C-alpha positions as a LaTeX table, in Angstrom:
\begin{tabular}{lrrr}
\hline
Residue & $x$ (\AA) & $y$ (\AA) & $z$ (\AA) \\
\hline
Unk1 & $-45.88$ & $-19.17$ & 258.23 \\
Unk2 & $-46.51$ & $-22.66$ & 259.36 \\
Unk3 & $-49.48$ & $-21.12$ & 261.71 \\
Unk4 & $-49.90$ & $-18.06$ & 262.13 \\
Unk5 & $-50.12$ & $-16.69$ & 257.82 \\
Unk6 & $-53.48$ & $-16.55$ & 256.00 \\
Unk7 & $-52.44$ & $-18.46$ & 253.09 \\
Unk8 & $-50.84$ & $-21.26$ & 255.08 \\
Unk9 & $-51.10$ & $-24.87$ & 253.73 \\
Unk10 & $-51.52$ & $-27.09$ & 257.17 \\
Unk11 & $-54.40$ & $-27.43$ & 259.43 \\
Unk12 & $-54.19$ & $-26.98$ & 262.80 \\
Unk13 & $-57.46$ & $-26.86$ & 264.38 \\
Unk14 & $-56.39$ & $-27.77$ & 268.00 \\
Unk15 & $-53.72$ & $-25.68$ & 268.23 \\
Unk16 & $-55.98$ & $-22.94$ & 266.01 \\
Unk17 & $-58.24$ & $-23.10$ & 269.53 \\
Unk18 & $-55.03$ & $-22.53$ & 271.94 \\
Unk19 & $-54.17$ & $-19.17$ & 269.61 \\
Unk20 & $-58.61$ & $-18.51$ & 270.03 \\
Unk21 & $-58.07$ & $-18.65$ & 273.54 \\
Unk22 & $-55.38$ & $-17.82$ & 274.88 \\
Unk23 & $-52.30$ & $-15.15$ & 273.61 \\
Unk24 & $-49.71$ & $-16.05$ & 270.99 \\
Unk25 & $-47.17$ & $-14.62$ & 269.61 \\
Unk26 & $-46.48$ & $-15.15$ & 265.61 \\
Unk27 & $-43.26$ & $-12.86$ & 265.14 \\
Unk28 & $-40.67$ & $-14.18$ & 267.65 \\
Unk29 & $-36.85$ & $-13.58$ & 266.39 \\
Unk30 & $-35.19$ & $-17.06$ & 267.90 \\
Unk31 & $-31.98$ & $-16.95$ & 269.87 \\
Unk32 & $-30.48$ & $-20.09$ & 268.22 \\
Unk33 & $-31.17$ & $-21.73$ & 265.58 \\
Unk34 & $-30.65$ & $-25.26$ & 267.11 \\
Unk35 & $-32.63$ & $-27.61$ & 269.53 \\
Unk36 & $-29.66$ & $-27.75$ & 272.53 \\
Unk37 & $-28.91$ & $-24.31$ & 273.03 \\
Unk38 & $-32.94$ & $-23.60$ & 271.67 \\
Unk39 & $-34.09$ & $-25.65$ & 274.38 \\
Unk40 & $-31.75$ & $-24.37$ & 277.22 \\
Unk41 & $-33.03$ & $-21.16$ & 276.64 \\
Unk42 & $-36.40$ & $-21.75$ & 276.33 \\
Unk43 & $-35.76$ & $-23.93$ & 280.45 \\
Unk44 & $-33.76$ & $-20.86$ & 282.02 \\
Unk45 & $-34.24$ & $-17.15$ & 280.09 \\
Unk46 & $-30.64$ & $-17.19$ & 279.20 \\
Unk47 & $-28.75$ & $-16.70$ & 276.31 \\
Unk48 & $-26.15$ & $-19.77$ & 274.65 \\
Unk49 & $-23.09$ & $-17.28$ & 275.31 \\
Unk50 & $-24.46$ & $-17.10$ & 279.46 \\
Unk51 & $-26.16$ & $-20.67$ & 280.32 \\
Unk52 & $-23.13$ & $-23.16$ & 277.98 \\
Unk53 & $-24.91$ & $-25.16$ & 275.95 \\
Unk54 & $-23.89$ & $-23.58$ & 272.69 \\
Unk55 & $-23.41$ & $-26.14$ & 270.60 \\
Unk56 & $-24.93$ & $-29.76$ & 270.87 \\
Unk57 & $-21.22$ & $-32.00$ & 271.99 \\
Unk58 & $-19.12$ & $-31.28$ & 274.94 \\
Unk59 & $-21.15$ & $-28.51$ & 276.23 \\
Unk60 & $-23.38$ & $-28.77$ & 279.82 \\
Unk61 & $-25.69$ & $-26.18$ & 281.13 \\
Unk62 & $-23.96$ & $-24.39$ & 283.56 \\
Unk63 & $-24.29$ & $-25.45$ & 287.27 \\
Unk64 & $-25.71$ & $-22.38$ & 288.25 \\
Unk65 & $-27.81$ & $-22.17$ & 285.59 \\
Unk66 & $-31.86$ & $-22.54$ & 287.53 \\
Unk67 & $-34.60$ & $-24.27$ & 285.07 \\
Unk68 & $-38.32$ & $-23.42$ & 284.53 \\
Unk69 & $-38.26$ & $-27.76$ & 286.44 \\
Unk70 & $-36.16$ & $-25.77$ & 288.90 \\
Unk71 & $-38.44$ & $-23.15$ & 290.05 \\
Unk72 & $-41.79$ & $-25.73$ & 289.23 \\
Unk73 & $-39.96$ & $-28.29$ & 291.59 \\
Unk74 & $-38.90$ & $-25.83$ & 294.58 \\
Unk75 & $-42.61$ & $-24.71$ & 294.53 \\
Unk76 & $-44.77$ & $-28.48$ & 295.14 \\
Unk77 & $-44.64$ & $-29.43$ & 291.35 \\
Unk78 & $-44.04$ & $-33.29$ & 290.41 \\
Unk79 & $-42.07$ & $-32.40$ & 286.72 \\
Unk80 & $-41.41$ & $-34.31$ & 283.88 \\
Unk81 & $-39.71$ & $-34.49$ & 280.69 \\
Unk82 & $-40.35$ & $-36.75$ & 277.63 \\
Unk83 & $-37.85$ & $-35.72$ & 275.48 \\
Unk84 & $-36.13$ & $-36.95$ & 272.42 \\
Unk85 & $-33.41$ & $-35.68$ & 269.55 \\
Unk86 & $-30.26$ & $-34.31$ & 271.45 \\
Unk87 & $-32.36$ & $-33.05$ & 274.36 \\
Unk88 & $-30.03$ & $-36.26$ & 276.28 \\
Unk89 & $-29.70$ & $-35.95$ & 280.08 \\
Unk90 & $-25.73$ & $-35.85$ & 279.77 \\
Unk91 & $-25.88$ & $-31.60$ & 278.01 \\
Unk92 & $-27.39$ & $-30.70$ & 281.82 \\
Unk93 & $-30.76$ & $-30.47$ & 280.53 \\
Unk94 & $-32.64$ & $-32.65$ & 282.76 \\
Unk95 & $-31.89$ & $-30.73$ & 285.85 \\
Unk96 & $-35.13$ & $-30.04$ & 288.12 \\
Unk97 & $-36.66$ & $-33.18$ & 286.26 \\
Unk98 & $-37.96$ & $-35.49$ & 289.03 \\
Unk99 & $-38.94$ & $-37.89$ & 286.12 \\
Unk100 & $-36.88$ & $-37.26$ & 282.55 \\
Unk101 & $-37.60$ & $-39.41$ & 279.79 \\
Unk102 & $-35.30$ & $-39.63$ & 276.36 \\
Unk103 & $-36.49$ & $-41.40$ & 274.12 \\
Unk104 & $-34.83$ & $-42.43$ & 270.04 \\
Unk105 & $-35.59$ & $-40.29$ & 267.70 \\
Unk106 & $-38.18$ & $-43.19$ & 265.55 \\
Unk107 & $-40.57$ & $-42.84$ & 269.18 \\
Unk108 & $-42.98$ & $-40.33$ & 267.03 \\
Unk109 & $-46.09$ & $-39.75$ & 268.67 \\
Unk110 & $-48.27$ & $-42.44$ & 266.44 \\
Unk111 & $-45.85$ & $-45.19$ & 267.70 \\
Unk112 & $-46.76$ & $-47.27$ & 271.27 \\
Unk113 & $-44.46$ & $-44.04$ & 272.85 \\
Unk114 & $-47.11$ & $-42.01$ & 271.59 \\
Unk115 & $-49.95$ & $-44.09$ & 272.59 \\
Unk116 & $-48.42$ & $-44.56$ & 276.24 \\
Unk117 & $-48.06$ & $-41.23$ & 277.15 \\
Unk118 & $-51.95$ & $-40.67$ & 276.34 \\
Unk119 & $-52.53$ & $-43.38$ & 278.49 \\
Unk120 & $-50.50$ & $-42.29$ & 281.11 \\
Unk121 & $-51.70$ & $-38.77$ & 280.83 \\
Unk122 & $-55.45$ & $-40.01$ & 281.22 \\
Unk123 & $-54.78$ & $-42.43$ & 284.11 \\
Unk124 & $-53.14$ & $-40.37$ & 286.64 \\
Unk125 & $-49.44$ & $-41.27$ & 286.08 \\
Unk126 & $-48.20$ & $-37.66$ & 286.15 \\
Unk127 & $-48.96$ & $-36.55$ & 290.27 \\
Unk128 & $-50.34$ & $-33.36$ & 290.46 \\
Unk129 & $-49.59$ & $-31.10$ & 290.49 \\
Unk130 & $-47.52$ & $-31.27$ & 287.44 \\
Unk131 & $-45.28$ & $-29.66$ & 285.34 \\
Unk132 & $-45.03$ & $-31.79$ & 281.45 \\
Unk133 & $-42.28$ & $-30.81$ & 278.67 \\
Unk134 & $-43.32$ & $-33.34$ & 275.64 \\
Unk135 & $-40.26$ & $-32.72$ & 273.27 \\
Unk136 & $-41.65$ & $-33.78$ & 269.21 \\
Unk137 & $-39.25$ & $-34.87$ & 266.50 \\
Unk138 & $-42.51$ & $-35.48$ & 263.98 \\
Unk139 & $-41.75$ & $-32.45$ & 261.54 \\
Unk140 & $-37.87$ & $-32.50$ & 261.28 \\
Unk141 & $-36.29$ & $-34.87$ & 258.35 \\
Unk142 & $-37.49$ & $-37.18$ & 257.46 \\
Unk143 & $-40.50$ & $-35.45$ & 257.56 \\
Unk144 & $-43.05$ & $-38.42$ & 259.66 \\
Unk145 & $-47.01$ & $-37.82$ & 257.88 \\
Unk146 & $-49.41$ & $-40.69$ & 258.37 \\
Unk147 & $-50.88$ & $-42.05$ & 255.40 \\
Unk148 & $-54.52$ & $-39.49$ & 256.91 \\
Unk149 & $-52.54$ & $-36.49$ & 256.37 \\
Unk150 & $-51.10$ & $-36.99$ & 252.95 \\
Unk151 & $-53.40$ & $-35.49$ & 250.67 \\
Unk152 & $-52.74$ & $-31.92$ & 249.70 \\
Unk153 & $-56.22$ & $-30.57$ & 251.86 \\
Unk154 & $-53.52$ & $-31.20$ & 254.53 \\
Unk155 & $-50.59$ & $-29.50$ & 253.75 \\
Unk156 & $-48.90$ & $-28.47$ & 249.93 \\
Unk157 & $-45.58$ & $-29.48$ & 251.71 \\
Unk158 & $-44.44$ & $-33.27$ & 253.87 \\
Unk159 & $-43.46$ & $-30.42$ & 256.64 \\
Unk160 & $-47.01$ & $-28.90$ & 256.24 \\
Unk161 & $-48.59$ & $-32.26$ & 256.66 \\
Unk162 & $-46.18$ & $-32.92$ & 259.66 \\
Unk163 & $-47.38$ & $-30.12$ & 261.23 \\
Unk164 & $-51.37$ & $-31.37$ & 260.32 \\
Unk165 & $-50.89$ & $-34.70$ & 261.64 \\
Unk166 & $-48.91$ & $-33.11$ & 264.71 \\
Unk167 & $-52.07$ & $-30.34$ & 265.60 \\
Unk168 & $-53.89$ & $-34.37$ & 265.56 \\
Unk169 & $-52.39$ & $-35.42$ & 268.62 \\
Unk170 & $-51.91$ & $-32.56$ & 270.53 \\
Unk171 & $-55.38$ & $-32.27$ & 270.50 \\
Unk172 & $-55.29$ & $-36.22$ & 272.02 \\
Unk173 & $-52.91$ & $-34.55$ & 274.32 \\
Unk174 & $-54.82$ & $-32.20$ & 275.37 \\
Unk175 & $-57.73$ & $-33.83$ & 275.50 \\
Unk176 & $-56.43$ & $-36.72$ & 277.70 \\
Unk177 & $-54.69$ & $-33.86$ & 280.10 \\
Unk178 & $-57.99$ & $-32.36$ & 280.95 \\
Unk179 & $-59.54$ & $-28.68$ & 281.99 \\
Unk180 & $-57.32$ & $-27.54$ & 284.56 \\
Unk181 & $-54.19$ & $-28.07$ & 282.26 \\
Unk182 & $-52.64$ & $-24.31$ & 281.30 \\
Unk183 & $-50.93$ & $-25.22$ & 277.44 \\
Unk184 & $-47.88$ & $-23.55$ & 275.99 \\
Unk185 & $-46.91$ & $-24.60$ & 272.64 \\
Unk186 & $-43.45$ & $-23.16$ & 271.09 \\
Unk187 & $-41.01$ & $-24.15$ & 268.45 \\
Unk188 & $-37.54$ & $-24.42$ & 269.41 \\
Unk189 & $-36.66$ & $-22.93$ & 266.51 \\
Unk190 & $-37.45$ & $-22.27$ & 262.95 \\
Unk191 & $-36.94$ & $-25.00$ & 260.55 \\
Unk192 & $-35.89$ & $-24.80$ & 256.42 \\
Unk193 & $-39.30$ & $-25.97$ & 255.08 \\
Unk194 & $-37.08$ & $-27.19$ & 251.60 \\
Unk195 & $-35.14$ & $-29.10$ & 253.93 \\
Unk196 & $-33.77$ & $-32.35$ & 252.55 \\
Unk197 & $-31.77$ & $-35.20$ & 254.20 \\
Unk198 & $-28.23$ & $-35.16$ & 252.91 \\
\hline
\end{tabular}
């Protein structure tokens, strides 16, 4: 509803380009409504009850579960992850990654971390061929809306304005990665647009 709807209010020219030249799946059902189980499902193709990450605390990925990073690594790819939120290595979701960088939630795309990631992509810091997963936290509460996107033209809600700003950064990443890059953009679960901090 935020990206594919005709009456959306966010502006996403970079995501729109991906949709126009690729394949999109606008109607999906999330397997789980929280990040850690959702990402474990994305990484393994399994349901939470099968891969072991059924929550965010005190759980761990089943040692027998094969991850996307395992498969890429086995086929000669260098595997990198730039993660945040609850996706700590203690969950076991780092399996198969040669480098798994976990950052604080406050390291947003407009901070030094984001600038450094673009720089590393542009300067060949990721050895080809590579599989890179980047997890963002900008649209979670508290929503991160940069001043240049904090106006109604970029969205009616802070959520939509945050999506508009994140889209701009995604465009920078895609440009820095180069033409020979396949991009998969996904959300790990649905969001409550009217969600407010406790």
